[in-house]
């Protein structure tokens, strides 16, 4: 198995977070960790070989087209592939899809959108180009160029939503909607409408995801009896609130929690330009 993570060029930050290349010659069905995809992010997936299926906990399973964008996932989901598999993935931040591709929540059905049906020729040609490359590193300039070309075509602004999303991240999601509305001088209906259109999630749910991910990172190195002390600073007032979110976003009860669970997402793997992190 070859799994590589690369950094995009600086001009694409913060909208494009990382690039991934995954190749596995295993024949047949390959089960992957259900928390592989990070909450609050979206991913452009170019399947060069094989087949990928996603099964959200609360929705029927769907098979990805060759060229698709997936997310935001609002519940636990299982990703399984049928190998041999070869794919390139672009990880976007919360508002990256809107900025790079100009797609809002109305364009998605069941957590994904087929990019081949859109008028985006640079994305439709990308899989064929990537399939001819001899090394994973060679895909970096092609992905950079595709993202920059797509961004150049977008005329819609982010309407201050990038600042709001980053503010929630800086405060680890511990901001109420009235506080957010007051801080950015927006009425609550306007804030909710703009945020949902640009990010694809209501601001309350996005903040909840951030709190949950913050709590998981805090719990990584702690034993179970220490949970309550660690949860309190993240505005989980009791374990029942944390268990409710854990069950929704992870799909299992915290009895299955392992210290490495938070680090199991590709979002938490170290990214270094042109450096393979797993092979």
Tab-separated table of C-alpha atoms in Angstrom:
chain	number	residue	atom	x	y	z
A	1	UNK	CA	0.000	0.000	0.000
A	2	UNK	CA	1.217	3.507	-0.843
A	3	UNK	CA	-0.305	6.484	0.951
A	4	UNK	CA	1.212	9.940	0.526
A	5	UNK	CA	0.291	13.404	1.793
A	6	UNK	CA	1.429	16.597	0.080
A	7	UNK	CA	0.954	20.324	0.693
A	8	UNK	CA	-0.643	22.572	-1.939
A	9	UNK	CA	1.080	25.776	-2.957
A	10	UNK	CA	0.693	28.776	-0.667
A	11	UNK	CA	-1.667	30.619	-3.029
A	12	UNK	CA	-4.353	28.013	-2.303
A	13	UNK	CA	-4.334	28.385	1.491
A	14	UNK	CA	-6.499	28.220	3.517
A	15	UNK	CA	-9.107	26.825	1.127
A	16	UNK	CA	-7.089	23.756	0.081
A	17	UNK	CA	-5.565	21.977	3.072
A	18	UNK	CA	-3.757	18.905	1.728
A	19	UNK	CA	-3.457	16.468	-1.167
A	20	UNK	CA	-3.560	12.683	-0.735
A	21	UNK	CA	-2.535	9.879	-3.014
A	22	UNK	CA	-3.563	6.321	-2.194
A	23	UNK	CA	-2.683	3.172	-4.116
A	24	UNK	CA	-3.411	-0.370	-2.961
A	25	UNK	CA	-3.066	-3.527	-5.041
A	26	UNK	CA	-5.231	-5.622	-2.713
A	27	UNK	CA	-7.874	-7.547	-4.618
A	28	UNK	CA	-11.503	-7.331	-3.499
A	29	UNK	CA	-13.186	-5.444	-0.660
A	30	UNK	CA	-11.060	-3.218	1.610
A	31	UNK	CA	-12.617	-1.979	4.862
A	32	UNK	CA	-11.333	1.393	6.085
A	33	UNK	CA	-11.660	3.167	9.459
A	34	UNK	CA	-15.078	4.798	9.691
A	35	UNK	CA	-13.516	8.021	11.023
A	36	UNK	CA	-11.057	8.396	8.151
A	37	UNK	CA	-12.755	11.538	6.806
A	38	UNK	CA	-12.614	14.559	9.114
A	39	UNK	CA	-15.745	16.322	10.315
A	40	UNK	CA	-16.242	19.795	8.894
A	41	UNK	CA	-14.120	19.277	5.763
A	42	UNK	CA	-14.948	18.394	2.159
A	43	UNK	CA	-12.929	16.287	-0.274
A	44	UNK	CA	-12.548	16.241	-4.044
A	45	UNK	CA	-11.962	12.595	-5.005
A	46	UNK	CA	-10.529	11.432	-8.337
A	47	UNK	CA	-10.807	7.636	-8.571
A	48	UNK	CA	-8.250	6.470	-11.107
A	49	UNK	CA	-8.812	2.754	-10.527
A	50	UNK	CA	-11.228	0.703	-8.436
A	51	UNK	CA	-14.524	1.563	-6.766
A	52	UNK	CA	-15.438	3.422	-3.576
A	53	UNK	CA	-18.677	3.256	-1.594
A	54	UNK	CA	-19.740	5.393	1.365
A	55	UNK	CA	-22.347	4.282	3.894
A	56	UNK	CA	-23.523	7.093	6.215
A	57	UNK	CA	-25.123	5.863	9.428
A	58	UNK	CA	-28.441	7.578	8.699
A	59	UNK	CA	-28.619	7.242	4.913
A	60	UNK	CA	-28.434	4.553	2.216
A	61	UNK	CA	-24.993	3.748	0.848
A	62	UNK	CA	-23.873	5.391	-2.395
A	63	UNK	CA	-21.105	4.575	-4.858
A	64	UNK	CA	-18.884	7.499	-5.803
A	65	UNK	CA	-18.533	8.511	-9.455
A	66	UNK	CA	-15.016	8.733	-10.854
A	67	UNK	CA	-14.825	12.461	-10.176
A	68	UNK	CA	-16.743	13.762	-7.150
A	69	UNK	CA	-16.747	16.049	-4.166
A	70	UNK	CA	-17.909	14.603	-0.847
A	71	UNK	CA	-18.921	16.058	2.548
A	72	UNK	CA	-19.758	17.661	4.849
A	73	UNK	CA	-20.574	14.468	6.735
A	74	UNK	CA	-22.907	15.105	9.657
A	75	UNK	CA	-22.950	11.573	11.048
A	76	UNK	CA	-20.676	8.546	11.247
A	77	UNK	CA	-19.909	7.017	7.864
A	78	UNK	CA	-18.118	3.928	6.601
A	79	UNK	CA	-15.872	4.158	3.538
A	80	UNK	CA	-15.127	0.907	1.757
A	81	UNK	CA	-13.332	0.342	-1.521
A	82	UNK	CA	-12.971	-2.509	-3.965
A	83	UNK	CA	-9.370	-2.908	-5.041
A	84	UNK	CA	-7.036	-2.646	-6.685
A	85	UNK	CA	-7.582	1.019	-5.882
A	86	UNK	CA	-5.823	4.184	-6.962
A	87	UNK	CA	-7.111	7.636	-6.103
A	88	UNK	CA	-6.095	11.256	-5.626
A	89	UNK	CA	-7.879	13.353	-2.998
A	90	UNK	CA	-7.968	17.096	-2.337
A	91	UNK	CA	-8.922	18.046	1.216
A	92	UNK	CA	-10.775	21.372	1.436
A	93	UNK	CA	-11.567	23.397	4.512
A	94	UNK	CA	-15.118	24.213	5.611
A	95	UNK	CA	-15.709	26.907	2.975
A	96	UNK	CA	-13.188	25.679	0.396
A	97	UNK	CA	-15.798	24.037	-1.839
A	98	UNK	CA	-17.721	27.302	-2.166
A	99	UNK	CA	-14.571	29.311	-2.880
A	100	UNK	CA	-12.831	26.847	-5.211
A	101	UNK	CA	-15.791	25.375	-7.100
A	102	UNK	CA	-18.602	27.804	-6.358
A	103	UNK	CA	-20.858	25.006	-5.069
A	104	UNK	CA	-23.246	25.610	-2.189
A	105	UNK	CA	-25.325	23.127	-0.188
A	106	UNK	CA	-28.111	23.066	-2.799
A	107	UNK	CA	-25.771	21.313	-5.278
A	108	UNK	CA	-25.328	18.216	-3.084
A	109	UNK	CA	-27.389	15.053	-2.761
A	110	UNK	CA	-26.575	12.472	-0.086
A	111	UNK	CA	-23.263	14.122	0.835
A	112	UNK	CA	-21.758	14.182	-2.659
A	113	UNK	CA	-21.805	15.826	-6.072
A	114	UNK	CA	-20.696	14.341	-9.391
A	115	UNK	CA	-18.254	16.861	-10.880
A	116	UNK	CA	-18.552	15.347	-14.356
A	117	UNK	CA	-22.073	16.748	-14.763
A	118	UNK	CA	-20.923	20.309	-14.076
A	119	UNK	CA	-19.452	22.746	-16.578
A	120	UNK	CA	-15.928	22.401	-15.168
A	121	UNK	CA	-13.717	21.081	-17.990
A	122	UNK	CA	-10.493	21.192	-15.960
A	123	UNK	CA	-11.987	18.729	-13.440
A	124	UNK	CA	-13.404	16.436	-16.107
A	125	UNK	CA	-9.988	16.138	-17.751
A	126	UNK	CA	-8.042	15.770	-14.492
A	127	UNK	CA	-8.525	11.993	-13.853
A	128	UNK	CA	-7.234	11.083	-17.322
A	129	UNK	CA	-4.203	13.323	-16.803
A	130	UNK	CA	-3.417	11.899	-13.348
A	131	UNK	CA	-3.716	8.329	-14.628
A	132	UNK	CA	-0.779	8.887	-17.002
A	133	UNK	CA	1.647	10.120	-14.315
A	134	UNK	CA	4.521	7.869	-13.322
A	135	UNK	CA	5.004	9.117	-9.741
A	136	UNK	CA	2.634	10.473	-7.051
A	137	UNK	CA	4.696	13.657	-6.745
A	138	UNK	CA	3.948	14.514	-10.354
A	139	UNK	CA	0.288	15.129	-9.501
A	140	UNK	CA	1.039	18.190	-7.326
A	141	UNK	CA	1.352	20.820	-10.116
A	142	UNK	CA	-1.722	19.399	-11.888
A	143	UNK	CA	-3.820	19.643	-8.730
A	144	UNK	CA	-2.484	23.134	-8.007
A	145	UNK	CA	-3.345	24.300	-11.521
A	146	UNK	CA	-6.816	22.743	-11.441
A	147	UNK	CA	-7.648	24.436	-8.134
A	148	UNK	CA	-6.305	27.822	-9.250
A	149	UNK	CA	-8.170	27.622	-12.565
A	150	UNK	CA	-11.408	26.816	-10.746
A	151	UNK	CA	-10.945	29.661	-8.256
A	152	UNK	CA	-10.287	32.126	-11.070
A	153	UNK	CA	-13.732	31.371	-12.518
A	154	UNK	CA	-15.616	32.115	-9.277
A	155	UNK	CA	-17.219	35.526	-8.890
A	156	UNK	CA	-19.197	35.011	-5.676
A	157	UNK	CA	-17.669	36.318	-2.456
A	158	UNK	CA	-17.538	34.522	0.868
A	159	UNK	CA	-19.743	37.192	2.501
A	160	UNK	CA	-17.576	37.305	5.654
A	161	UNK	CA	-18.319	33.626	6.331
A	162	UNK	CA	-14.624	32.716	6.132
A	163	UNK	CA	-13.969	35.092	9.034
A	164	UNK	CA	-16.866	33.602	11.022
A	165	UNK	CA	-15.753	30.007	10.429
A	166	UNK	CA	-12.169	30.845	11.394
A	167	UNK	CA	-13.430	32.657	14.512
A	168	UNK	CA	-15.296	29.513	15.561
A	169	UNK	CA	-12.138	27.458	15.032
A	170	UNK	CA	-10.011	29.864	17.080
A	171	UNK	CA	-12.530	29.648	19.932
A	172	UNK	CA	-12.813	25.843	19.628
A	173	UNK	CA	-16.525	26.151	18.875
A	174	UNK	CA	-17.265	27.686	22.281
A	175	UNK	CA	-19.292	30.610	20.917
A	176	UNK	CA	-23.061	30.899	21.106
A	177	UNK	CA	-25.087	32.069	18.124
A	178	UNK	CA	-26.132	35.345	19.839
A	179	UNK	CA	-22.454	36.062	20.615
A	180	UNK	CA	-21.492	35.308	17.023
A	181	UNK	CA	-24.280	37.501	15.670
A	182	UNK	CA	-23.273	40.398	17.934
A	183	UNK	CA	-19.545	40.079	17.189
A	184	UNK	CA	-20.004	40.223	13.407
A	185	UNK	CA	-22.919	42.703	13.449
A	186	UNK	CA	-25.271	40.365	11.610
A	187	UNK	CA	-28.820	39.419	12.493
A	188	UNK	CA	-29.268	35.793	13.477
A	189	UNK	CA	-31.380	34.900	10.381
A	190	UNK	CA	-28.826	36.536	8.068
A	191	UNK	CA	-25.936	34.804	9.811
A	192	UNK	CA	-27.594	31.385	9.618
A	193	UNK	CA	-28.655	31.836	5.994
A	194	UNK	CA	-25.237	32.989	4.748
A	195	UNK	CA	-23.272	30.463	6.782
A	196	UNK	CA	-25.402	27.543	5.625
A	197	UNK	CA	-25.159	28.622	1.975
A	198	UNK	CA	-21.360	29.020	1.998
A	199	UNK	CA	-20.273	26.261	4.382
A	200	UNK	CA	-23.124	23.824	3.804
A	201	UNK	CA	-23.800	23.426	7.531
A	202	UNK	CA	-25.715	25.548	10.064
A	203	UNK	CA	-23.318	27.467	12.323
A	204	UNK	CA	-24.615	25.638	15.415
A	205	UNK	CA	-23.759	22.230	13.938
A	206	UNK	CA	-20.354	23.395	12.724
A	207	UNK	CA	-19.512	24.716	16.198
A	208	UNK	CA	-20.682	21.415	17.678
A	209	UNK	CA	-18.320	19.512	15.369
A	210	UNK	CA	-15.408	21.728	16.417
A	211	UNK	CA	-16.154	21.184	20.124
A	212	UNK	CA	-16.303	17.447	19.559
A	213	UNK	CA	-12.984	17.319	17.679
A	214	UNK	CA	-11.370	19.505	20.356
A	215	UNK	CA	-12.582	17.141	23.077
A	216	UNK	CA	-11.236	14.122	21.178
A	217	UNK	CA	-7.801	15.692	20.860
A	218	UNK	CA	-7.830	16.474	24.578
A	219	UNK	CA	-8.759	12.885	25.427
A	220	UNK	CA	-6.046	11.281	23.332
A	221	UNK	CA	-3.542	10.866	26.150
A	222	UNK	CA	-5.983	10.452	29.048
A	223	UNK	CA	-7.415	7.421	30.787
A	224	UNK	CA	-11.190	6.968	30.947
A	225	UNK	CA	-11.626	8.146	34.590
A	226	UNK	CA	-10.111	11.495	33.597
A	227	UNK	CA	-12.734	12.259	30.960
A	228	UNK	CA	-14.836	14.626	33.054
A	229	UNK	CA	-11.932	16.959	33.860
A	230	UNK	CA	-10.951	17.183	30.211
A	231	UNK	CA	-14.488	17.623	28.889
A	232	UNK	CA	-15.348	20.618	31.091
A	233	UNK	CA	-13.097	23.186	29.298
A	234	UNK	CA	-14.686	22.239	25.967
A	235	UNK	CA	-18.198	23.203	27.184
A	236	UNK	CA	-19.340	19.616	27.523
A	237	UNK	CA	-21.092	20.116	30.839
A	238	UNK	CA	-21.466	16.403	31.476
A	239	UNK	CA	-20.500	13.081	29.991
A	240	UNK	CA	-23.999	12.522	28.594
A	241	UNK	CA	-23.548	15.469	26.197
A	242	UNK	CA	-20.205	14.129	25.025
A	243	UNK	CA	-21.569	10.585	24.611
A	244	UNK	CA	-24.450	11.945	22.509
A	245	UNK	CA	-22.051	13.689	20.123
A	246	UNK	CA	-19.657	10.726	20.105
A	247	UNK	CA	-22.473	8.404	19.070
A	248	UNK	CA	-23.621	10.787	16.319
A	249	UNK	CA	-20.233	11.603	14.808
A	250	UNK	CA	-18.370	8.373	15.523
A	251	UNK	CA	-21.162	5.789	15.238
A	252	UNK	CA	-20.180	3.905	18.414
A	253	UNK	CA	-20.361	4.556	22.130
A	254	UNK	CA	-17.239	5.876	23.923
A	255	UNK	CA	-16.630	2.390	25.328
A	256	UNK	CA	-14.806	1.820	22.043
A	257	UNK	CA	-12.647	4.914	22.471
A	258	UNK	CA	-8.927	4.396	21.925
A	259	UNK	CA	-6.155	6.963	22.537
A	260	UNK	CA	-5.322	6.970	18.811
A	261	UNK	CA	-8.900	7.553	17.655
A	262	UNK	CA	-8.524	11.278	17.023
A	263	UNK	CA	-5.288	10.757	15.129
A	264	UNK	CA	-6.903	8.149	12.878
A	265	UNK	CA	-8.362	10.814	10.594
A	266	UNK	CA	-6.283	11.887	7.645
A	267	UNK	CA	-6.804	15.472	8.792
A	268	UNK	CA	-4.496	14.853	11.737
A	269	UNK	CA	-1.661	13.215	9.807
A	270	UNK	CA	1.450	15.354	9.355
A	271	UNK	CA	1.729	16.991	5.952
A	272	UNK	CA	5.079	17.647	4.346
A	273	UNK	CA	5.544	18.619	0.735
A	274	UNK	CA	6.617	15.646	-1.391
A	275	UNK	CA	7.128	13.370	1.614
A	276	UNK	CA	5.486	9.954	1.866
A	277	UNK	CA	4.045	9.351	5.315
A	278	UNK	CA	2.972	5.757	4.771
A	279	UNK	CA	4.013	3.120	2.314
